[in-house]
């Protein structure tokens, strides 16, 4: 009996060497169970483990492997291939595992040489289609040709001037717009013209009888142009309305207008028409232009239905 008790005592482990099951510990103390969890959860457990252990924190391989497993989920997704041309040679031309020296070389068991530079076939087809249109369809538009007749000053009296400075993008002059209009194009009578001059103030030039003012108060030139047109319409409407006030006793102030420079006038005796250059008879050029016009008419007549 004594020998049996001694054997049992030797087989018993000391209390300090007892191992606890990992299921009894919280999850943040078991990094070997982190792998496979979402990336946010893994980093949250990592911070909890560092906070709980404090100075005794030592990273282990299980924790490193769990963090490394999140790289694939955090990586930006690669764009899918929307259109692959020449699918037979896709592997040799586009695959990342192909060495750079071998890219563009003809694939194995193929006599077709594949180049990795130059225009693609579908771009070449677009250019060819544009050439066909310019050669066979554009000449047919000649029958719709009309003479350009610009609008008269009475129909479109306003003249807007825009400024564009390509050297500096944020230049304030790029949004500046100037409006200019002549008094004779507004069809105003004498009283309306006087009222228009008084309301215009120093924006009216009495030498040329034109109204000119500009603005750059808005960030876009189109907004400034719209403001100028609206302001001019208000001014014109107020000038035509003689029921409120005609300003009969108010003189027109012309002090802001500087006197214009007089053009020099030379006496008629100085004119010498005999010294003018003689116009040459360009017979060859005229014949060439006539032949070109004739050829163009014949070519267009054959294409026109």
Coordinates of C-alpha atoms in Angstrom, one line a residue:
X1 CA 0.0 0.0 0.0
X2 CA 2.8 2.4 0.8
X3 CA 4.4 1.8 -2.5
X4 CA 1.2 2.5 -4.4
X5 CA 0.6 5.8 -2.5
X6 CA 4.2 6.9 -3.4
X7 CA 3.6 6.1 -7.1
X8 CA 0.4 8.1 -7.1
X9 CA 2.0 11.1 -5.4
X10 CA 4.8 11.1 -8.0
X11 CA 2.3 11.0 -10.9
X12 CA 0.4 14.1 -9.6
X13 CA 1.3 17.4 -11.2
X14 CA 2.0 20.5 -9.1
X15 CA -0.7 23.2 -8.9
X16 CA 1.4 25.8 -10.6
X17 CA 1.8 23.8 -13.8
X18 CA -1.9 23.3 -14.4
X19 CA -3.0 24.7 -17.9
X20 CA -6.3 26.4 -18.4
X21 CA -8.4 25.7 -21.5
X22 CA -8.2 28.5 -24.1
X23 CA -12.0 28.6 -24.2
X24 CA -12.0 30.1 -20.7
X25 CA -10.1 33.2 -21.9
X26 CA -11.6 36.2 -23.8
X27 CA -11.1 36.3 -27.5
X28 CA -8.6 39.2 -27.5
X29 CA -6.2 37.0 -25.6
X30 CA -6.4 34.2 -28.2
X31 CA -4.8 35.5 -31.4
X32 CA -4.9 32.1 -33.0
X33 CA -8.7 32.4 -33.4
X34 CA -8.6 35.8 -35.1
X35 CA -7.8 34.6 -38.6
X36 CA -10.8 34.7 -40.8
X37 CA -12.6 37.5 -38.9
X38 CA -13.3 40.9 -40.5
X39 CA -10.5 43.4 -40.7
X40 CA -12.2 45.8 -38.3
X41 CA -12.8 43.1 -35.7
X42 CA -9.1 42.0 -35.9
X43 CA -7.8 45.5 -35.3
X44 CA -10.2 46.0 -32.5
X45 CA -9.0 42.8 -30.8
X46 CA -5.4 43.8 -31.4
X47 CA -6.0 47.1 -29.6
X48 CA -7.8 45.4 -26.7
X49 CA -4.9 43.0 -26.3
X50 CA -2.4 45.8 -26.2
X51 CA -4.5 47.7 -23.6
X52 CA -5.1 44.6 -21.4
X53 CA -1.5 43.4 -21.3
X54 CA 0.1 46.8 -21.1
X55 CA 3.9 46.6 -20.6
X56 CA 3.7 42.8 -20.8
X57 CA 2.4 42.9 -24.4
X58 CA 4.5 40.9 -26.8
X59 CA 3.3 40.2 -30.3
X60 CA 3.3 36.5 -31.4
X61 CA 3.1 34.8 -34.8
X62 CA -0.6 34.1 -34.6
X63 CA -1.3 37.8 -34.1
X64 CA 0.9 38.7 -37.0
X65 CA -0.6 36.2 -39.3
X66 CA -4.1 37.4 -38.5
X67 CA -3.2 41.0 -39.2
X68 CA -1.5 40.0 -42.5
X69 CA -4.6 38.2 -43.6
X70 CA -6.5 41.5 -43.6
X71 CA -4.3 43.0 -46.4
X72 CA -6.3 41.3 -49.2
X73 CA -9.6 42.8 -47.9
X74 CA -8.2 46.3 -47.4
X75 CA -6.5 46.4 -50.8
X76 CA -8.3 48.5 -53.5
X77 CA -10.2 46.3 -55.9
X78 CA -8.7 46.0 -59.3
X79 CA -10.9 47.2 -62.2
X80 CA -12.4 44.5 -64.2
X81 CA -11.5 44.1 -67.8
X82 CA -14.4 45.8 -69.7
X83 CA -13.2 45.0 -73.2
X84 CA -10.4 42.7 -74.3
X85 CA -9.4 42.8 -77.9
X86 CA -7.4 39.9 -79.6
X87 CA -8.4 37.4 -76.9
X88 CA -6.2 34.8 -78.5
X89 CA -3.1 36.8 -77.7
X90 CA -4.3 38.1 -74.3
X91 CA -2.0 36.0 -72.2
X92 CA 1.2 37.0 -74.0
X93 CA 0.3 40.7 -74.2
X94 CA -1.6 41.5 -70.9
X95 CA -0.8 39.0 -68.2
X96 CA 1.3 40.3 -65.3
X97 CA 3.3 37.1 -65.1
X98 CA 4.7 37.6 -68.6
X99 CA 8.3 39.1 -68.4
X100 CA 8.6 42.6 -69.9
X101 CA 11.1 41.3 -72.5
X102 CA 8.5 38.8 -73.8
X103 CA 5.6 41.2 -74.0
X104 CA 4.6 42.0 -77.5
X105 CA 6.4 39.0 -79.1
X106 CA 4.4 36.6 -81.2
X107 CA 2.7 33.8 -79.2
X108 CA 3.8 30.3 -79.4
X109 CA 2.4 28.2 -82.3
X110 CA 1.3 31.3 -84.1
X111 CA 2.5 33.1 -87.2
X112 CA 0.7 36.3 -86.4
X113 CA 3.0 39.0 -84.9
X114 CA 1.4 41.0 -82.1
X115 CA 2.6 44.5 -81.5
X116 CA 2.0 46.3 -78.2
X117 CA 2.1 49.8 -79.7
X118 CA 0.2 51.8 -82.3
X119 CA -3.5 52.3 -82.8
X120 CA -5.8 49.5 -82.0
X121 CA -7.9 48.1 -84.9
X122 CA -11.2 49.6 -83.6
X123 CA -9.7 53.1 -83.5
X124 CA -8.4 52.6 -87.1
X125 CA -11.9 51.6 -88.2
X126 CA -13.3 54.8 -86.7
X127 CA -10.8 56.9 -88.6
X128 CA -11.6 55.1 -91.8
X129 CA -15.3 55.7 -91.3
X130 CA -14.7 59.4 -90.9
X131 CA -12.7 59.4 -94.1
X132 CA -15.6 57.7 -95.9
X133 CA -18.0 60.3 -94.6
X134 CA -15.8 63.2 -95.6
X135 CA -15.3 61.7 -99.1
X136 CA -18.9 60.6 -100.0
X137 CA -21.4 62.3 -97.7
X138 CA -20.0 65.7 -96.9
X139 CA -20.0 66.9 -100.6
X140 CA -23.8 66.2 -100.6
X141 CA -24.2 69.1 -98.1
X142 CA -23.3 71.6 -100.9
X143 CA -27.0 71.7 -102.0
X144 CA -27.9 73.1 -98.6
X145 CA -25.4 75.9 -98.8
X146 CA -26.8 79.4 -98.0
X147 CA -25.2 82.8 -98.1
X148 CA -24.4 84.2 -94.7
X149 CA -26.2 87.4 -94.0
X150 CA -25.3 89.0 -90.7
X151 CA -28.0 90.7 -88.6
X152 CA -28.2 94.4 -89.1
X153 CA -27.3 96.8 -86.3
X154 CA -31.0 97.6 -85.8
X155 CA -31.9 94.0 -85.1
X156 CA -28.9 93.3 -82.9
X157 CA -27.5 96.6 -81.5
X158 CA -25.7 95.1 -78.5
X159 CA -22.1 94.2 -78.8
X160 CA -20.6 92.0 -76.0
X161 CA -16.9 91.6 -75.7
X162 CA -15.4 88.6 -73.8
X163 CA -11.8 88.3 -72.6
X164 CA -9.8 85.1 -72.5
X165 CA -6.3 84.9 -71.0
X166 CA -4.8 81.4 -71.6
X167 CA -1.6 82.1 -69.7
X168 CA -3.4 82.4 -66.3
X169 CA -6.5 80.4 -65.5
X170 CA -7.7 82.4 -62.5
X171 CA -7.2 85.9 -64.0
X172 CA -10.0 88.3 -63.2
X173 CA -10.0 89.5 -66.8
X174 CA -11.3 86.2 -68.0
X175 CA -14.7 86.8 -66.4
X176 CA -14.9 90.5 -67.4
X177 CA -17.5 91.3 -70.1
X178 CA -17.9 94.7 -71.9
X179 CA -21.2 95.9 -73.4
X180 CA -21.2 98.5 -76.2
X181 CA -24.1 100.0 -78.1
X182 CA -24.6 102.9 -80.4
X183 CA -27.3 105.5 -79.8
X184 CA -28.4 105.6 -83.4
X185 CA -29.3 101.9 -83.3
X186 CA -31.9 102.3 -80.5
X187 CA -34.5 104.2 -82.4
X188 CA -35.0 106.9 -79.8
X189 CA -36.5 110.4 -80.3
X190 CA -34.8 113.5 -79.1
X191 CA -36.3 113.6 -75.6
X192 CA -35.6 109.9 -75.1
X193 CA -32.1 110.3 -76.3
X194 CA -31.4 113.1 -73.9
X195 CA -32.9 111.1 -71.0
X196 CA -30.8 108.1 -72.1
X197 CA -27.6 110.2 -72.0
X198 CA -28.4 111.7 -68.6
X199 CA -29.1 108.2 -67.1
X200 CA -26.0 106.8 -68.6
X201 CA -23.8 109.3 -66.9
X202 CA -20.0 108.9 -67.5
X203 CA -20.6 105.6 -69.3
X204 CA -21.7 107.5 -72.4
X205 CA -19.1 108.7 -74.9
X206 CA -20.4 111.9 -76.6
X207 CA -17.7 111.9 -79.3
X208 CA -18.9 108.6 -80.7
X209 CA -22.4 108.6 -79.3
X210 CA -21.9 105.1 -77.8
X211 CA -22.7 103.6 -74.4
X212 CA -20.0 101.4 -73.0
X213 CA -19.7 99.7 -69.6
X214 CA -18.3 96.5 -68.2
X215 CA -18.4 94.3 -65.1
X216 CA -16.6 91.4 -63.4
X217 CA -18.7 91.1 -60.3
X218 CA -19.6 87.5 -60.9
X219 CA -17.3 84.5 -61.1
X220 CA -18.5 83.4 -64.6
X221 CA -18.5 85.5 -67.8
X222 CA -22.0 84.3 -68.8
X223 CA -23.3 85.7 -65.5
X224 CA -21.7 89.0 -66.1
X225 CA -23.0 89.2 -69.7
X226 CA -26.5 88.5 -68.4
X227 CA -26.2 91.2 -65.8
X228 CA -25.1 93.7 -68.4
X229 CA -28.0 92.9 -70.7
X230 CA -30.5 93.1 -67.9
X231 CA -29.1 96.4 -66.7
X232 CA -29.2 97.8 -70.3
X233 CA -32.8 96.7 -70.7
X234 CA -33.8 98.5 -67.5
X235 CA -31.9 101.7 -68.7
X236 CA -33.6 101.6 -72.1
X237 CA -37.1 101.0 -70.6
X238 CA -36.6 103.9 -68.3
X239 CA -35.4 106.2 -71.1
X240 CA -38.4 105.4 -73.3
X241 CA -40.8 106.1 -70.4
X242 CA -41.5 109.9 -70.6
X243 CA -44.5 109.9 -68.2
X244 CA -42.4 110.0 -65.0
X245 CA -39.7 112.5 -65.7
X246 CA -38.2 114.0 -68.9
X247 CA -35.4 116.0 -67.4
X248 CA -36.1 119.0 -69.6
X249 CA -34.3 121.5 -67.4
X250 CA -31.2 119.3 -66.7
X251 CA -28.2 119.9 -69.0
X252 CA -26.2 117.0 -70.3
X253 CA -22.8 116.7 -68.6
X254 CA -20.0 116.2 -71.1
X255 CA -17.0 116.9 -69.0
X256 CA -16.0 113.2 -68.7
X257 CA -15.6 112.9 -72.4
X258 CA -12.3 114.0 -73.7
X259 CA -12.1 115.8 -77.0
X260 CA -11.2 113.4 -79.8
X261 CA -8.1 113.8 -81.9
X262 CA -8.6 115.4 -85.3
X263 CA -7.4 113.4 -88.2
X264 CA -4.9 115.2 -90.4
X265 CA -6.2 116.4 -93.7
X266 CA -3.9 116.7 -96.6
X267 CA -4.5 119.0 -99.6
X268 CA -5.7 117.5 -102.8
X269 CA -2.6 118.7 -104.7
X270 CA -0.6 116.0 -102.9
X271 CA -2.5 113.2 -104.5
X272 CA -0.6 111.6 -107.3
X273 CA -2.6 108.7 -108.9
X274 CA 0.0 108.3 -111.6
X275 CA 2.4 106.9 -108.9
X276 CA 0.1 104.2 -107.8
X277 CA 1.3 100.6 -108.6
X278 CA 0.1 99.1 -111.8
X279 CA -2.2 96.1 -111.5
X280 CA -0.7 93.1 -113.2
X281 CA -2.6 90.8 -115.4
X282 CA -2.5 87.5 -113.6
X283 CA -3.7 85.4 -116.5
X284 CA -2.2 82.0 -115.4
X285 CA -3.7 82.4 -111.9
X286 CA -7.2 83.3 -113.3
X287 CA -7.1 80.3 -115.6
X288 CA -6.1 78.0 -112.8
X289 CA -8.9 79.2 -110.6
X290 CA -11.4 78.8 -113.4
X291 CA -10.4 75.2 -114.0
X292 CA -10.6 74.4 -110.3
X293 CA -14.1 75.8 -110.1
X294 CA -15.2 73.9 -113.2
X295 CA -13.8 70.6 -111.8
X296 CA -15.5 71.2 -108.5
X297 CA -18.8 71.7 -110.1
X298 CA -18.5 68.6 -112.2
X299 CA -17.5 66.5 -109.1
X300 CA -20.4 67.8 -107.0
X301 CA -22.9 67.4 -109.9
X302 CA -22.0 63.7 -110.1
X303 CA -22.5 63.2 -106.3
X304 CA -25.8 65.2 -106.0
X305 CA -28.9 63.1 -106.4

